[in-house]
Short mmCIF file of C-alpha atoms in Angstrom, two decimals:
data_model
loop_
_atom_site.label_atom_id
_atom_site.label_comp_id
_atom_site.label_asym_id
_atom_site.label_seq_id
_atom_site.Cartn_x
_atom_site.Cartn_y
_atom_site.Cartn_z
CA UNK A 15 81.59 -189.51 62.70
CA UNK A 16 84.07 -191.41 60.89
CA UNK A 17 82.90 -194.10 58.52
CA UNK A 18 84.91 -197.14 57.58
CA UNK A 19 83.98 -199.82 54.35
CA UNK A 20 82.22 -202.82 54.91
CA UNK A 21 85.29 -204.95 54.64
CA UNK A 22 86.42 -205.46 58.39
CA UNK A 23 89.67 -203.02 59.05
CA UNK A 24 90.20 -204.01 62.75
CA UNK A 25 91.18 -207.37 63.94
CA UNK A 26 91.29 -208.35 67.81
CA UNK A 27 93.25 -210.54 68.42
CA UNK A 28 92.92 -212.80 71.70
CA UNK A 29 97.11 -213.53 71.98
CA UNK A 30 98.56 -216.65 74.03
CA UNK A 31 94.43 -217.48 74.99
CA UNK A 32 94.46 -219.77 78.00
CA UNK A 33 92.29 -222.52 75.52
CA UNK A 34 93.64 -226.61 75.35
CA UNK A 35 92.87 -229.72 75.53
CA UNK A 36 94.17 -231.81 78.22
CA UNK A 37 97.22 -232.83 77.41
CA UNK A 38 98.19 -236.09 77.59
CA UNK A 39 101.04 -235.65 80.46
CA UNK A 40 97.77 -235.62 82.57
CA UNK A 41 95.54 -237.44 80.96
CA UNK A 42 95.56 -240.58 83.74
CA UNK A 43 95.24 -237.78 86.46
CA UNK A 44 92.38 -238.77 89.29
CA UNK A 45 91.30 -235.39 88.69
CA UNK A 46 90.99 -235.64 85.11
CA UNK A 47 89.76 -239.54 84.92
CA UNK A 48 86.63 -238.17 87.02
CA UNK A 49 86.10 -235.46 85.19
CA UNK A 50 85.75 -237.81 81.73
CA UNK A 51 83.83 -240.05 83.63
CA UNK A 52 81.22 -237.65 84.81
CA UNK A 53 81.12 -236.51 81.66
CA UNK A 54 81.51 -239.31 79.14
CA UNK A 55 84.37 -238.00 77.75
CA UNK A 56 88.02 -239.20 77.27
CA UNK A 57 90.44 -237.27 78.66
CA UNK A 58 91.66 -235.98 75.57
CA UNK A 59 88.85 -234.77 74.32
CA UNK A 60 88.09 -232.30 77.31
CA UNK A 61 89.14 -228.62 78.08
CA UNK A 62 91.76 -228.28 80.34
CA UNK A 63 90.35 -226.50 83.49
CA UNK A 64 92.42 -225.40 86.35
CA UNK A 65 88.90 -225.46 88.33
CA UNK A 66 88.48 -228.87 87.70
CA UNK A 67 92.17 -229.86 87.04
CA UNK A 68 94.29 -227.89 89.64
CA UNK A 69 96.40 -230.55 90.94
CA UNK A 70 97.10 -232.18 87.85
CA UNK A 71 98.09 -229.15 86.57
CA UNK A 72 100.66 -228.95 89.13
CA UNK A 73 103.57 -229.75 87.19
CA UNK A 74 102.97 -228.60 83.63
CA UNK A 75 104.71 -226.34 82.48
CA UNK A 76 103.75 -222.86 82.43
CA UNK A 77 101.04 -223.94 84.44
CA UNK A 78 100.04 -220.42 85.57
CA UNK A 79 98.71 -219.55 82.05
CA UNK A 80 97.11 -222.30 81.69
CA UNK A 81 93.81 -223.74 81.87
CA UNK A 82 91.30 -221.25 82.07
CA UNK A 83 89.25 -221.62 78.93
CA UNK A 84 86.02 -218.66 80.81
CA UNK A 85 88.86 -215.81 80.80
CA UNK A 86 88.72 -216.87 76.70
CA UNK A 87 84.70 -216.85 76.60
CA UNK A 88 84.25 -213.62 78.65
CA UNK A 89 86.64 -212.17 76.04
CA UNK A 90 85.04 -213.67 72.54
CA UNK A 91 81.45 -212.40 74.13
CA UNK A 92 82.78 -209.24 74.59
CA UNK A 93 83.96 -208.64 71.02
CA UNK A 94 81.17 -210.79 69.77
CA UNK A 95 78.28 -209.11 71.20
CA UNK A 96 79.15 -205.23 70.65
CA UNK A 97 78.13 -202.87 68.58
CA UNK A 98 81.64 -202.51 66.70
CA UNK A 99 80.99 -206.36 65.68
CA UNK A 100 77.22 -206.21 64.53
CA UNK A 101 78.25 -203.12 62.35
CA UNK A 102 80.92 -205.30 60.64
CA UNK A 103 83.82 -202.95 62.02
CA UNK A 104 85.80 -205.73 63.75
CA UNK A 105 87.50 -209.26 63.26
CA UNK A 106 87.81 -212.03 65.60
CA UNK A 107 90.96 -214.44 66.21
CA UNK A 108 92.14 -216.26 69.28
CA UNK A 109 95.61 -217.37 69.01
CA UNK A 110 96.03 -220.15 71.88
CA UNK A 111 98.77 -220.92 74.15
CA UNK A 112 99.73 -223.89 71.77
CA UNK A 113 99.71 -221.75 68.86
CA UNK A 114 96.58 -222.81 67.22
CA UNK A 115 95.18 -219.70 65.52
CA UNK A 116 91.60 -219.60 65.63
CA UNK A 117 89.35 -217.42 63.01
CA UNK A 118 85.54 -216.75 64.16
CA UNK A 119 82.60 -215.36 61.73
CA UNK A 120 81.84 -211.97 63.25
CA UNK A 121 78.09 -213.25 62.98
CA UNK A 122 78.31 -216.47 65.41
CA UNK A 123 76.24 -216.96 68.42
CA UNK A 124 78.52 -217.41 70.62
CA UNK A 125 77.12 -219.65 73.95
CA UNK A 126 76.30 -217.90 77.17
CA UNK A 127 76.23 -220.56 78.97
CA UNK A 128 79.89 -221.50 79.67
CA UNK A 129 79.39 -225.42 79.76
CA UNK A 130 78.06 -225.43 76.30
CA UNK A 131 80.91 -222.82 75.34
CA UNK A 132 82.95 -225.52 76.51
CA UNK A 133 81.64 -228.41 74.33
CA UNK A 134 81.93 -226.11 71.04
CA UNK A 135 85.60 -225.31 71.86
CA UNK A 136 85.96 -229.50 72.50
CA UNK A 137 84.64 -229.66 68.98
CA UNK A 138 86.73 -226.78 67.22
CA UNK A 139 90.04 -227.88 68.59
CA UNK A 140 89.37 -231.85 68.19
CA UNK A 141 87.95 -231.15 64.30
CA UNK A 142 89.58 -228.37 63.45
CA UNK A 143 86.04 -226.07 62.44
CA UNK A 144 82.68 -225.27 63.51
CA UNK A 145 80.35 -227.27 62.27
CA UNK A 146 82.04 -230.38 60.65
CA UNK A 147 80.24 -229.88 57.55
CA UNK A 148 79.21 -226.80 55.34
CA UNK A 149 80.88 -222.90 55.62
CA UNK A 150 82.65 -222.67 59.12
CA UNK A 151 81.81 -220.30 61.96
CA UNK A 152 84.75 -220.93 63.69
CA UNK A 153 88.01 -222.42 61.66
CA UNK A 154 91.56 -223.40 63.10
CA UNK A 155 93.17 -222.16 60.09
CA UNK A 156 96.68 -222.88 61.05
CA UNK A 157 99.84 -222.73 63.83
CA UNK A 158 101.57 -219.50 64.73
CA UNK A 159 100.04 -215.95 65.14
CA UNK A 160 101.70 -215.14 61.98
CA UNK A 161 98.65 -217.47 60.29
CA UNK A 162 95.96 -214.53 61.69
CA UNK A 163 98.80 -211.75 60.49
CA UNK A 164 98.69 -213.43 56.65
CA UNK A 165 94.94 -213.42 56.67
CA UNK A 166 94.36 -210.20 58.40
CA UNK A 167 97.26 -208.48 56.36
CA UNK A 168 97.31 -205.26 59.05
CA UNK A 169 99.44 -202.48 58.37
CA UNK A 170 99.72 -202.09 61.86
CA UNK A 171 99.75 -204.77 65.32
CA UNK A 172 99.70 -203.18 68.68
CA UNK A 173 99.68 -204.94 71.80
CA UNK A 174 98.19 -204.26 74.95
CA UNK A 175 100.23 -204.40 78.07
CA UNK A 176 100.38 -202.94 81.24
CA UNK A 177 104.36 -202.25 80.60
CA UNK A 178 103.70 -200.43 77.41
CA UNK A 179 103.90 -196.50 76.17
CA UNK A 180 100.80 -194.91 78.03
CA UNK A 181 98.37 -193.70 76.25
CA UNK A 182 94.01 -193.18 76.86
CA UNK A 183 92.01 -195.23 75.43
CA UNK A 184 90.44 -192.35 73.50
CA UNK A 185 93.45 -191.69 72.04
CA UNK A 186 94.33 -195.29 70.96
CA UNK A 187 91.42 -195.75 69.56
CA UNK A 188 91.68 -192.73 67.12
CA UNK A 189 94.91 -194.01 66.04
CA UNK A 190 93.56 -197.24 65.08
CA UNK A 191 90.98 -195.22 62.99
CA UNK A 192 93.19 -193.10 61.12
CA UNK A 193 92.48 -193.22 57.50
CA UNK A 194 94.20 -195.66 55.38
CA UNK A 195 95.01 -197.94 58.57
CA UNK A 196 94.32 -201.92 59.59
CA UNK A 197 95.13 -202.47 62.43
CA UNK A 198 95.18 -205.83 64.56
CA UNK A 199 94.76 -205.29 68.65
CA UNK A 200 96.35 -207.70 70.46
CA UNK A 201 95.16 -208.44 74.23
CA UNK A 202 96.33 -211.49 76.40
CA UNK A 203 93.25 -213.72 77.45
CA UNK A 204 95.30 -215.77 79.85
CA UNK A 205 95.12 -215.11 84.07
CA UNK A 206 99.12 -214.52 84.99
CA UNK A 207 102.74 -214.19 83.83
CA UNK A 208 103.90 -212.59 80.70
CA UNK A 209 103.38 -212.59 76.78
CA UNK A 210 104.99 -215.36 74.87
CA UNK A 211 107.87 -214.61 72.72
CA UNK A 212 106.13 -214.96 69.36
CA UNK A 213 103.63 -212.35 70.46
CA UNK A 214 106.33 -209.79 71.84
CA UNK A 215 108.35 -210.07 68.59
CA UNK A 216 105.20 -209.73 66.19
CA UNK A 217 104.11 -206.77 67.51
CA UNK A 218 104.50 -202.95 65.91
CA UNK A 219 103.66 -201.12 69.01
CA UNK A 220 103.27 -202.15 72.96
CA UNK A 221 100.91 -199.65 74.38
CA UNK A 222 98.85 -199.50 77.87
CA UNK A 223 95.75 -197.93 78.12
CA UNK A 224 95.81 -198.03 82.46
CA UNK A 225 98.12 -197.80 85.42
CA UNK A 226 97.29 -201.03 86.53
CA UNK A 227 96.78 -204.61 85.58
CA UNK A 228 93.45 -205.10 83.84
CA UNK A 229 91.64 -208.14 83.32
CA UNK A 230 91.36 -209.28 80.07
CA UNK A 231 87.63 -208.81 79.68
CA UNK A 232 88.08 -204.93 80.98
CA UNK A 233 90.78 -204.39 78.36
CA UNK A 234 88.71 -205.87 75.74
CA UNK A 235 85.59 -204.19 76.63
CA UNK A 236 87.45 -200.19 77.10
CA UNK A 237 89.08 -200.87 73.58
CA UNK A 238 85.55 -201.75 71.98
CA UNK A 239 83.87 -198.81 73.92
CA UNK A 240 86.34 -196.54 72.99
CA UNK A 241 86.46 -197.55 69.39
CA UNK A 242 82.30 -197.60 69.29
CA UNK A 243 82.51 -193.71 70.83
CA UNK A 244 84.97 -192.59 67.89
CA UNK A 245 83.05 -194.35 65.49
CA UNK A 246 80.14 -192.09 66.74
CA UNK A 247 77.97 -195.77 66.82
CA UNK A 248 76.76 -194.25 70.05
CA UNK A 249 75.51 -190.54 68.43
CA UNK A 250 72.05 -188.98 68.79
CA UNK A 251 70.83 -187.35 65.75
CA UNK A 252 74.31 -187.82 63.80
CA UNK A 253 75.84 -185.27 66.29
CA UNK A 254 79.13 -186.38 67.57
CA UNK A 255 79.90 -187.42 71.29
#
């Protein structure tokens, strides 16, 4: 079994997250005025949602990354709610699509339910933190992935992606865990086309851990299982799987 400290010496990082406000190109969209109005909301102050907003969204640019804030929340439950998180092993940041780097306490309760994940991620990116007042759960602590580099200080950032070096997940996973290494995994939460430029150029390593396109929940979830099984968090009687 390998054993790590109790600082944190992973990082996931959620890179080019499909998470925004409505911008305000939009904002006097039919689609998006009844949205606010059934919700009592300005238009500024909601998530953009392709579900809800699909033909404003029409013409923004980059549209087919955008707005699809429950790829994000399938994602942070994933990492949230596993074993590798309760132990302490892993941190969580979400860098969005406008560059707002997001850093969440590995102990938050993170919603369930997606429409009130949606009115905590109206809060976080209109205030800035989670709550308002007192030590923050979830913190916007600056713009540009570089911002979760600084405070993560990793000696290593791979990236995730289906056009990578090949490699098992087993395998990745015990390279992450070699001694003396801190390592930040990226993984695109966003539905289609490819990783920004700021992500591409940050990263150490491009690796892919299957043939095919995964969604970004799968990805998330086969790096934490493979990183709980070399961790031996999943051992009977302290003997190794």
């Amino acid at each position: 079994m390998i054993v790590l400290g109790l600082e944190p010496r992973i990082a996931i990082a959620l890179v080019d997250a499909s998470l925004e406000l409505v911008p305000p190109e939009i904002a006097k969209h039919p689609a998006v005025e009844k949205t606010a109005k059934r919700r009592g909301k300005g238009p500024l102050a909601m998530l953009l949602d392709k579900s809800l907003h699909y033909h404003a969204m029409k013409k923004l640019p980059g549209q087919e990354k955008r707005g699809r804030p429950d790829i994000v929340h399938f994602c942070m439950l994933e990492v949230l709610e596993s074993p590798l998180c309760s132990k302490g092993y892993v941190q969580l940041y979400v860098h969005t699509l406008g560059g707002q780097v997001i850093k969440v306490r590995s102990d938050v309760r993170l919603p369930k339910n997606y429409n009130r994940f949606v009115g905590l991620m109206e809060q976080l990116l209109a205030f800035g933190r989670v709550p308002r007042e007192g030590e923050a759960l979830l913190e916007v602590i600056g713009k540009g992935l570089d911002k979760a580099v600084e405070d993560f200080k990793p000696s290593r950032k791979i990236l995730l992606s289906e056009g990578g070096i090949r490699m098992s997940p087993l395998d990745l996973a015990g390279k992450v865990l070699q001694e003396g290494e801190r390592v930040m995994i990226m993984i695109g939460a966003f539905p289609h086309g490819g990783f920004s430029d700021e992500v591409l150029n940050l990263a150490d390593e491009v690796v892919s851990i299957y043939d095919e396109v995964l969604e970004s929940f799968v990805a998330t979830s086969v790096v934490l299982r493979a990183l709980e099984f070399k961790l031996g968090l999943y051992d009977v009687d302290g003997r190794n799987v």
